[in-house]
Structure formats: structure tokens, C-alpha cells
mmCIF file of C-alpha atoms in Angstrom:
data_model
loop_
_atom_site.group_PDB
_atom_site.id
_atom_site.type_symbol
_atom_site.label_atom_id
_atom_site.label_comp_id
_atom_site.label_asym_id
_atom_site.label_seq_id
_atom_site.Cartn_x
_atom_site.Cartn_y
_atom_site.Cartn_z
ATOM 1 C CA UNK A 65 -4.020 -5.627 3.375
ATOM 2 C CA UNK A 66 -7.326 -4.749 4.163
ATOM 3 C CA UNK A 67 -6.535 -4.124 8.152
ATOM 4 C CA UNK A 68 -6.828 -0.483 9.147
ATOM 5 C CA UNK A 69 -3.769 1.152 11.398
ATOM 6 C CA UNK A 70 -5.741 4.645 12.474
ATOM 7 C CA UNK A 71 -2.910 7.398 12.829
ATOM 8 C CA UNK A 72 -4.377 9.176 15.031
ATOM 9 C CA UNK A 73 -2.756 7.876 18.108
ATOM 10 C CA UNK A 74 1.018 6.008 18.359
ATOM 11 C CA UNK A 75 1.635 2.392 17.793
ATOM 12 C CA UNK A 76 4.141 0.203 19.080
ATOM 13 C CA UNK A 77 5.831 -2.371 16.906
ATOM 14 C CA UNK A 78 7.423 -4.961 18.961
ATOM 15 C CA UNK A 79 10.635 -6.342 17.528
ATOM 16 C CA UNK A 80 11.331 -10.026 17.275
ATOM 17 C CA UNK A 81 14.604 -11.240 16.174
ATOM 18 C CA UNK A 82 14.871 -14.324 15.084
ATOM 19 C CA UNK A 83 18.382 -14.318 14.629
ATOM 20 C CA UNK A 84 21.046 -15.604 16.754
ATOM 21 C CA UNK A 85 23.485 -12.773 16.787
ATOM 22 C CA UNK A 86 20.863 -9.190 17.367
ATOM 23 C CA UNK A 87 22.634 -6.879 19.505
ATOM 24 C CA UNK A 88 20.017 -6.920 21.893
ATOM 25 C CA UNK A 89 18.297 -10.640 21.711
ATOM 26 C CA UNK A 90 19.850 -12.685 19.745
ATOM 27 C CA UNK A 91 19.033 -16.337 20.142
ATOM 28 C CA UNK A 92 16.317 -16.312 22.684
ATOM 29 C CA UNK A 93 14.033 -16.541 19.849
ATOM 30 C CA UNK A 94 15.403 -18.823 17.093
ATOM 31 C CA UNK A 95 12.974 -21.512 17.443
ATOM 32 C CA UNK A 96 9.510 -20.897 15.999
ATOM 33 C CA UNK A 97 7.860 -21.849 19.530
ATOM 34 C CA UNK A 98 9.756 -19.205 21.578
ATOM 35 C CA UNK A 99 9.459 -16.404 18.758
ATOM 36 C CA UNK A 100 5.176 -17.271 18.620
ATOM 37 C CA UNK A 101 4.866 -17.177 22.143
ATOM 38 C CA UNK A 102 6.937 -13.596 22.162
ATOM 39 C CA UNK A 103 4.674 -12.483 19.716
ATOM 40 C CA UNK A 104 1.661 -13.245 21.977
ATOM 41 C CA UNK A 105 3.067 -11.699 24.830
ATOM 42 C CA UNK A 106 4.092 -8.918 22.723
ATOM 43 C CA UNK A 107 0.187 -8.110 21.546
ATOM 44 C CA UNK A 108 -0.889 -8.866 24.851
ATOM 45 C CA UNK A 109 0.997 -5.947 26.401
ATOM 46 C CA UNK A 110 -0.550 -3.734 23.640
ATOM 47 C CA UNK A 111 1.734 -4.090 20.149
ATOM 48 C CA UNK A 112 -0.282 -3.212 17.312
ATOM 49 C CA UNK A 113 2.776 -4.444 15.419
ATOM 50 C CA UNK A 114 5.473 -7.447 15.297
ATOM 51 C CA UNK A 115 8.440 -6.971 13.455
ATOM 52 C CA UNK A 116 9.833 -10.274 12.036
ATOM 53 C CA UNK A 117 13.619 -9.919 11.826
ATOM 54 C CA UNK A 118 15.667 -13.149 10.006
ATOM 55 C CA UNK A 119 18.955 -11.244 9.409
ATOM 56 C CA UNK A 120 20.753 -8.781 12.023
ATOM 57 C CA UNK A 121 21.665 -5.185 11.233
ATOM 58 C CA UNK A 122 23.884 -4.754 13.935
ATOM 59 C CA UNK A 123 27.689 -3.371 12.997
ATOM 60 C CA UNK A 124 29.077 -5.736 11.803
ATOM 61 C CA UNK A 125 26.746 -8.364 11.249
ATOM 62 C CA UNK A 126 27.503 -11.358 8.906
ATOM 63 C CA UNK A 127 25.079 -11.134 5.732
ATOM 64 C CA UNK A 128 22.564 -14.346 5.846
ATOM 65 C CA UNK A 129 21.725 -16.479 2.952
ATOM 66 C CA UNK A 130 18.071 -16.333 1.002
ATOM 67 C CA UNK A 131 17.611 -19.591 1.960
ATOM 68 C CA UNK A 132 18.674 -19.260 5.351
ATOM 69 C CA UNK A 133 16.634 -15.786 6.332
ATOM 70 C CA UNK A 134 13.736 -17.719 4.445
ATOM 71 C CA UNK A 135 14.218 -21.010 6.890
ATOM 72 C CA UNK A 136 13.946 -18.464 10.014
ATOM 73 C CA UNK A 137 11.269 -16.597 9.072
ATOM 74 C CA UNK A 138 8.252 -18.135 7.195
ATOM 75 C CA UNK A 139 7.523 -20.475 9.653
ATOM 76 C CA UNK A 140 7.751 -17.976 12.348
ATOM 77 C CA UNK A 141 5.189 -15.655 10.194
ATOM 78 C CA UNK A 142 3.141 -18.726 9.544
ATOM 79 C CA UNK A 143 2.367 -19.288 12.974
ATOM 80 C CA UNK A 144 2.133 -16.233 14.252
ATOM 81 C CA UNK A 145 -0.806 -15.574 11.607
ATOM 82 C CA UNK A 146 -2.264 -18.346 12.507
ATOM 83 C CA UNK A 147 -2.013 -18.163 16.535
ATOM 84 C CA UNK A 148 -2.108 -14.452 16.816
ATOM 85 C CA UNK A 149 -4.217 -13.065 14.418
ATOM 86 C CA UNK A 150 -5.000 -10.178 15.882
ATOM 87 C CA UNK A 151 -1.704 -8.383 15.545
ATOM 88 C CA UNK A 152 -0.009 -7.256 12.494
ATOM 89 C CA UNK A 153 2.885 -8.130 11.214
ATOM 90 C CA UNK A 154 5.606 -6.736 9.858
ATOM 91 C CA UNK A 155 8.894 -8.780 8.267
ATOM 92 C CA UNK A 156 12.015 -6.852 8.469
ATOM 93 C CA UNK A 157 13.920 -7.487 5.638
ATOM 94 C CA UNK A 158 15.970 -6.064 2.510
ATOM 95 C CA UNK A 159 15.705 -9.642 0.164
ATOM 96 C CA UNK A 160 12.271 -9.030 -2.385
ATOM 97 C CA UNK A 161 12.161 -13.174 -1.892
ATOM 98 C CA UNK A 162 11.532 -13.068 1.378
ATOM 99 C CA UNK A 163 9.539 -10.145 1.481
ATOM 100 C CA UNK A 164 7.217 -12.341 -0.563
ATOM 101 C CA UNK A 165 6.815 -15.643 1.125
ATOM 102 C CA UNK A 166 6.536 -13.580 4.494
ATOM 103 C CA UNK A 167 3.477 -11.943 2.673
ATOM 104 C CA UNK A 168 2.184 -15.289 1.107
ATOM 105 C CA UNK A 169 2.481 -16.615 4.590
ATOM 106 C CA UNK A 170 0.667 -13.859 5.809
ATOM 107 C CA UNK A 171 2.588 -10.446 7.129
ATOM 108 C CA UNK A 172 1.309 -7.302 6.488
ATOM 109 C CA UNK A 173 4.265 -5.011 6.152
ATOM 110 C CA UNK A 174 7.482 -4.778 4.556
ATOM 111 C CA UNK A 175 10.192 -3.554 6.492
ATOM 112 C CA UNK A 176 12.988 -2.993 4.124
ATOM 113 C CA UNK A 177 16.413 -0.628 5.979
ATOM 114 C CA UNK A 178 18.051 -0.238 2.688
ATOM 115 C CA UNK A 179 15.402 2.378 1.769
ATOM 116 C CA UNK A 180 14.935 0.835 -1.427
ATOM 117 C CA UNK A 181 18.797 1.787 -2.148
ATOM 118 C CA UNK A 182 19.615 -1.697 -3.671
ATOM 119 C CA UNK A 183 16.765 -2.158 -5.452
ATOM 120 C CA UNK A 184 12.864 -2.303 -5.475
ATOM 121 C CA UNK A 185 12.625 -6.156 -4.604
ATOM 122 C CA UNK A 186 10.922 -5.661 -1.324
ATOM 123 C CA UNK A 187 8.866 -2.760 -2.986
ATOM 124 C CA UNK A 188 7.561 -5.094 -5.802
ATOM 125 C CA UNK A 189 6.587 -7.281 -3.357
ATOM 126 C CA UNK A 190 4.598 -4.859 -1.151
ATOM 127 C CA UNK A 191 3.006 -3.689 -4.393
ATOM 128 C CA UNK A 192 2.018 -7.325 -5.196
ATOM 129 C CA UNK A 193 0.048 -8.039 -2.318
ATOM 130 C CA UNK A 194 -1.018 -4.540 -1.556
ATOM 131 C CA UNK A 195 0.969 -4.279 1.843
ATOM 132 C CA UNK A 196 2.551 -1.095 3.345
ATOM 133 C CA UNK A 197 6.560 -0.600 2.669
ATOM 134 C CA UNK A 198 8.639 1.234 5.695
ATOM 135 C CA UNK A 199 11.656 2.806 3.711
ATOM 136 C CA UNK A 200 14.651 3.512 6.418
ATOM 137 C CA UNK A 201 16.937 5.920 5.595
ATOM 138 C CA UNK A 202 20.695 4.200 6.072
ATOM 139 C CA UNK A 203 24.048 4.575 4.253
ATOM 140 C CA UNK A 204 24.761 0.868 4.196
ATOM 141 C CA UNK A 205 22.478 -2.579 5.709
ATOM 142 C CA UNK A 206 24.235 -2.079 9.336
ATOM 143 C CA UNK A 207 24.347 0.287 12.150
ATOM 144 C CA UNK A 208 27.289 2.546 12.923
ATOM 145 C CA UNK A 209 28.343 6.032 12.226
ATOM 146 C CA UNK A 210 29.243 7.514 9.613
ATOM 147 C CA UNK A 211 32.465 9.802 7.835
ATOM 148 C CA UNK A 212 32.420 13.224 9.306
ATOM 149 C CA UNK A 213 31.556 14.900 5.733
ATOM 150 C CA UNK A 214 28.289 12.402 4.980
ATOM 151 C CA UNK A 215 26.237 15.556 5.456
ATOM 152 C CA UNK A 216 25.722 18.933 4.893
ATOM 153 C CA UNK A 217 22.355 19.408 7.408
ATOM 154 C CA UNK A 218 21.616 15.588 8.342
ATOM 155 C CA UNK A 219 17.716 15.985 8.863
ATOM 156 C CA UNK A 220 17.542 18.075 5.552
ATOM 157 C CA UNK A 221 19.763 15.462 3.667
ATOM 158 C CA UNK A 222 18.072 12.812 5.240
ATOM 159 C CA UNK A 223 14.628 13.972 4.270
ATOM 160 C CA UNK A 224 15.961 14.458 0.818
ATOM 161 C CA UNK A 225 16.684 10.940 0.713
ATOM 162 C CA UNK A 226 13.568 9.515 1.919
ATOM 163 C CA UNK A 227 11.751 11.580 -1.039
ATOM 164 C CA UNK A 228 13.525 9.614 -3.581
ATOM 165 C CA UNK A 229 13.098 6.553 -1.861
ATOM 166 C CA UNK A 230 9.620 6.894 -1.331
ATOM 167 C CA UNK A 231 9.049 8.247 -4.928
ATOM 168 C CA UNK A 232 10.833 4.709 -6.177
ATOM 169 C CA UNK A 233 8.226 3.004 -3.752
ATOM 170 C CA UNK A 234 5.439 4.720 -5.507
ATOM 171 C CA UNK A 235 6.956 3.942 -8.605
ATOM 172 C CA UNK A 236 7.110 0.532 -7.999
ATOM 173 C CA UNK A 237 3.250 0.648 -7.360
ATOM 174 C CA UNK A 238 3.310 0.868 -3.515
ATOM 175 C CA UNK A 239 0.464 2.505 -2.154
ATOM 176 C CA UNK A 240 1.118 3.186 1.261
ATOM 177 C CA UNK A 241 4.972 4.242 2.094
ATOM 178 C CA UNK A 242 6.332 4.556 5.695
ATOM 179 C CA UNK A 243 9.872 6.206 6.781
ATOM 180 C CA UNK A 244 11.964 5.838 9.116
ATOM 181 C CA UNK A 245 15.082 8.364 9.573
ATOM 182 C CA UNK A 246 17.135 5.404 10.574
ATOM 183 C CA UNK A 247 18.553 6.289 14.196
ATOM 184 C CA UNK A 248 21.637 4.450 14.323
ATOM 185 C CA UNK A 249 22.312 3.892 11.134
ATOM 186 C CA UNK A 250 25.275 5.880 9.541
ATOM 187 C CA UNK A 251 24.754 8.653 12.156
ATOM 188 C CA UNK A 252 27.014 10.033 14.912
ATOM 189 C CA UNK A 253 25.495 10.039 18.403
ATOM 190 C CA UNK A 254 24.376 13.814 17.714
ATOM 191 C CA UNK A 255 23.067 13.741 14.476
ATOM 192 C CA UNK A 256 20.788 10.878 15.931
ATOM 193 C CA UNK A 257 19.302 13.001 18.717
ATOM 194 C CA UNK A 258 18.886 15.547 16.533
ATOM 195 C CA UNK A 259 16.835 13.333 14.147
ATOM 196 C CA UNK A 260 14.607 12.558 17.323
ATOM 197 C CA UNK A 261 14.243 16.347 18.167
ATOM 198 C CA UNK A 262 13.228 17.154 14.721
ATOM 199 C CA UNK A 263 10.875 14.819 13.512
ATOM 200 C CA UNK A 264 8.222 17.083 12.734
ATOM 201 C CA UNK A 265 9.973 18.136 10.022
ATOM 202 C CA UNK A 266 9.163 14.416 9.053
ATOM 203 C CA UNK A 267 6.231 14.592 9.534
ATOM 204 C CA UNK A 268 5.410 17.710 7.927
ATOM 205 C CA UNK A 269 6.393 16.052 4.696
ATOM 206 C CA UNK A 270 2.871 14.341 4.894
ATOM 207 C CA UNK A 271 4.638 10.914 5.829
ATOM 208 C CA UNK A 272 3.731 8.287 8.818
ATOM 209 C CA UNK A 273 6.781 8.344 10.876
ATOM 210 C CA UNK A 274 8.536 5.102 12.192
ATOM 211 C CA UNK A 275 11.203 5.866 14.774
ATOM 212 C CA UNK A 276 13.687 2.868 16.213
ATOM 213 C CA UNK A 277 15.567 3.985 18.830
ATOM 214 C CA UNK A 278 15.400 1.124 21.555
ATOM 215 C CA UNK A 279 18.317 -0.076 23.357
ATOM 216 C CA UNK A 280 20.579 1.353 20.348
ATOM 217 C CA UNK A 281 24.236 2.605 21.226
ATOM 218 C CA UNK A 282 23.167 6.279 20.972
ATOM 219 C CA UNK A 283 20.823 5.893 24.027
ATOM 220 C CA UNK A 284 23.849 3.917 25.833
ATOM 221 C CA UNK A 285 26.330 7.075 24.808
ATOM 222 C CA UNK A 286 24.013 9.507 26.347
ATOM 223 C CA UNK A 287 23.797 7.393 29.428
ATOM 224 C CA UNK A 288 27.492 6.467 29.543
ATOM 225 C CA UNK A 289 30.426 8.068 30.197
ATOM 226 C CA UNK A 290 33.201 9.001 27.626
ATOM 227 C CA UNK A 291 34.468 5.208 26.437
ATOM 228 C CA UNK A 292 31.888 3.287 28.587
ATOM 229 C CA UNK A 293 28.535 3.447 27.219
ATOM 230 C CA UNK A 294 25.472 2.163 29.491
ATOM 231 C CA UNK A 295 24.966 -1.401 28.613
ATOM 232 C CA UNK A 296 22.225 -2.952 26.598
ATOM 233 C CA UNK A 297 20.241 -3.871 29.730
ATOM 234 C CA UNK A 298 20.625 -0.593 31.043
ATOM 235 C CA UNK A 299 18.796 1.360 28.590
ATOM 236 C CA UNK A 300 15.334 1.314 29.110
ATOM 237 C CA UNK A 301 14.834 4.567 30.035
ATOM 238 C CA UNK A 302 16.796 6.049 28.153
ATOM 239 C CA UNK A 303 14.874 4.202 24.758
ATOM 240 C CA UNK A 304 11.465 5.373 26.547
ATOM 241 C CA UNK A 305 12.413 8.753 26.753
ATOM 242 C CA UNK A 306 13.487 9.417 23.276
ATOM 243 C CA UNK A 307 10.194 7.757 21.768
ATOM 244 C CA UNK A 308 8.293 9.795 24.060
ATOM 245 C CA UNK A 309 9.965 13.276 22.313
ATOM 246 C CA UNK A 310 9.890 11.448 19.005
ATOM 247 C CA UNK A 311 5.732 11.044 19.310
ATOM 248 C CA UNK A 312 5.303 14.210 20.983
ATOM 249 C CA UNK A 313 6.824 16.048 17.856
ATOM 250 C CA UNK A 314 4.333 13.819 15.559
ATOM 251 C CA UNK A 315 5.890 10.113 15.081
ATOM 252 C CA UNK A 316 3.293 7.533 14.428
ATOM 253 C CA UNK A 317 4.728 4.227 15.223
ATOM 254 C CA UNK A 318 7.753 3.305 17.522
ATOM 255 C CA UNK A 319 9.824 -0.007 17.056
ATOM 256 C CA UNK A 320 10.546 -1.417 20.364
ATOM 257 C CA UNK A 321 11.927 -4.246 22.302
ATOM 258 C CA UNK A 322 10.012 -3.074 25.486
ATOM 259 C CA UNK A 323 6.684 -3.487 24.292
ATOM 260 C CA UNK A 324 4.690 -3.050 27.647
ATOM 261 C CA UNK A 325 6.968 0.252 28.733
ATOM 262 C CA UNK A 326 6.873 2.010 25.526
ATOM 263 C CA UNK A 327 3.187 1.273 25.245
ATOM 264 C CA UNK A 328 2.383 2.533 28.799
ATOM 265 C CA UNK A 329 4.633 5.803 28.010
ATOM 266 C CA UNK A 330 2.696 6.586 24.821
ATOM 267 C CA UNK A 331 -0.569 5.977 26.268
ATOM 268 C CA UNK A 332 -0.389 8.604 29.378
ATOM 269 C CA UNK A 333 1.178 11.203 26.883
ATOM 270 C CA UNK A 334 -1.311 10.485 24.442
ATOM 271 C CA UNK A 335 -4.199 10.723 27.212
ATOM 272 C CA UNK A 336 -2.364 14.501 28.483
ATOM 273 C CA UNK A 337 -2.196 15.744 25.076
ATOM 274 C CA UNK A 338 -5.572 15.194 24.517
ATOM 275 C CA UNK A 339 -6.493 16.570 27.612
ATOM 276 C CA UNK A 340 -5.012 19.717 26.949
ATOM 277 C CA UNK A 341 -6.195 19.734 23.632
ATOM 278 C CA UNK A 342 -2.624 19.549 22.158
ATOM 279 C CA UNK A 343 -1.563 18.169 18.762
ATOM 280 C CA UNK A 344 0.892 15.821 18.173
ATOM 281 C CA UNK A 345 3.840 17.436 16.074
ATOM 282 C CA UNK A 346 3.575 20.899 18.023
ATOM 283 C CA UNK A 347 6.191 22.099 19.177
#
């Protein structure tokens, strides 16, 4: 929408839900005030990105009303445009209503986790006001794994995927398409990691990368112990980590709900790649 996002270094894209049940936040920022004032601190510790969330995808989640997810997040949009205009901002949903009013009101991305799978409402939308769509691979609107025979070769079958939806994205007259493998989503804890380890084969599609892997249960597996994952609070570095593999095999943006960390990680590997006069995506 007429703002430039150069992709030749990472971004972060902070995550605000304004939802009261988010695994990770939910509640501290259902009032427009608090989520605003997130969003400033957000850009302030470098975000190029806010991701406005009105409806959670955690397992298990109850499905929200259009009038509801509307009601949380148009107002929060509104200000944020308006008090923080220097950040862009991105409205996670899967509803093309709501997709809409957030870009009447003044987003610049379209954040849909369906991957276009239950229609091309959020893609119209994009199309209509010229805004960037992220397509997220998934299996259904919530996290969680999956049944054991979902794939043959997950990052070939998942790549497969994100052709078609991006190719109903294009159709729809989107002009700039986004994935996102969709860590978490439908994916046992080792077909996630592998996703990580193998993004360049993302990326080698010609697509900008989004990875989200912040405080999600994989990370807390991997810190755990069998039947006691790490908790939520406990997986910082864990999250940090895994974005910094993700963007040193080529990712372009990383969703995050540490937006000062991840930023901070990104930067010094960004500044030692360039210093050695390595690519991004290499292996």
C-alpha cells in the first residue's frame, strides 16, 4: 500500500492479541489503550510489523463471531494508524469482512492461516486495496498435530500446498503473496523442526518467507522432558534460536511475541553474515 518492506534484511512482526484466550497473552491486551500502547512499544524496540489478532488459533480455541472479531479489532487498527504510523500493520485474520474494515481503517497486510483453504475472502480484500496477503499453510484454523499419515515428505507436501494457495491469491488479483509453512499447525514436533531446518527450500520457490515459531508447544517439547513441556514463559530461547536458523537459511520476516530479543538476534546475525560476505539461504 504504497510502503516499501526491503527484503534484503529480516523483519520482525510483533504479535498483538487482542483476544482474551491466546495461548501466550490473552487478555492483557483487550482494551484498545493497552493493545496501542503495545504496539508503540513494539515499534520502538524495532518491529517493522504488528500483527492484529481478534480471534485465537490456539487448539482448541472457540470460533469468534464477525461482529465480535470486528468489535476487537478496528478500533485497535484505527488507533494504531493513527498513533503509530510509522509501523505497519498487519491484521491476522481468516473472515474477508474483517480483512476489509482492518484495511479501510488502515492495515497494510492480510494475515489469513487458512491459506486461502476456505475461500478467497481475505484475498479479495487484499486485492481491493492493493495490500500484501501471508497464506499459512495449516490443515484446519487451530494449532495441534496432525494424523500420522497427513504426509508423504511434509516440506515437499507442504510446499505443494502453498503453490496452490498462492496461485488462488494471484488469481484473486493479489499482487504480492507471502507464506508461511505454519509451525504448529497440523505438524508433529519433528515435522516442525524440520520445516525450520529447511526453509530454503521455501525460499528457493521465489517466495518471502514468514516463519512463527515463538513460544509455540514445539519449542516447549524440545525444552521439556517427555510429558512436561517447558512452559510458555520459559521459552524464549528456545523461540530465538529457531528464528535465528529459520533467517539464516533465507526467511524474511519472523512473527514474534519478543519483539526486542528477536530483533537484537537478527540484527548481530545479519551484521556477521554480512561481514563474512555470506548469503542468507546458504547452507
Amino acid at each position: 500500500r504504497g510502503r516499501p518492506l526491503p527484503l534484503d534484511r529480516p523483519h520482525v512482526m510483533g504479535v498483538l492479541n487482542v483476544t482474551p484466550d491466546s495461548f501466550s497473552d490473552g487478555g492483557r491486551y483487550a482494551s484498545t489503550r493497552a493493545a496501542v500502547d503495545r504496539a508503540h512499544a513494539m515499534a520502538e524496540a524495532g518491529a517493522s510489523l504488528v500483527d492484529v489478532g481478534g480471534e485465537s488459533t490456539r487448539p482448541g480455541a472457540r470460533p469468534v463471531g464477525l461482529d465480535e472479531e470486528l468489535e476487537r479489532v478496528v478500533p485497535v487498527v484505527e488507533a494504531i494508524a493513527r498513533e503509530v504510523p510509522h509501523v505497519l500493520i498487519s491484521v491476522d485474520t481468516v473472515k474477508g469482512a474483517v480483512a476489509r474494515e482492518a484495511l479501510r481503517a488502515g492495515a497494510h497486510v492480510v494475515n489469513d492461516v487458512t491459506g486461502l483453504r476456505e475461500g478467497v475472502g481475505t484475498a479479495a480484500a487484499a486485492a481491493e486495496y492493493g495490500a500484501p496477503l501471508v497464506v499459512m499453510h495449516s490443515l484446519a484454523r487451530t494449532g495441534g498435530t496432525a494424523p500420522a499419515d497427513a504426509y508423504d515428505d511434509v516440506v515437499g507436501d507442504v510446499i505443494a500446498s502453498l503453490r496452490r494457495s498462492v496461485a488462488r491469491a494471484e488469481e484473486a488479483g493479489v499482487a504480492d503473496v507471502i507464506v508461511d509453512p505454519g509451525f504448529g499447525f497440523g505438524k508433529t514436533v519433528e515435522q516442525n523442526l524440520r520445516l525450520i531446518a529447511e526453509v530454503d527450500r521455501l525460499v528457493a520457490e521465489g517466495w518471502p518467507v514468514l516463519i512463527g515459531v515463538s513460544r509455540k508447544s514445539t519449542v516447549g517439547a524440545v525444552l521439556g522432558t517427555p510429558g512436561r513441556p517447558a512452559p510458555v514463559t520459559e521459552r524464549l530461547y528456545g523461540s530465538l534460536g529457531l528464528a535465528a536458523l529459520a533467517v539464516v537459511r533465507g526467511a524474511h520476516v519472523v512473527r514474534a511475541h519478543d519483539v526486542r530479543e528477536t530483533v537484537e538476534t537478527l540484527r548481530t546475525i545479519g551484521a556477521a553474515l554480512t561481514a563474512s560476505g555470506a548469503e542468507r539461504g546458504a547452507p
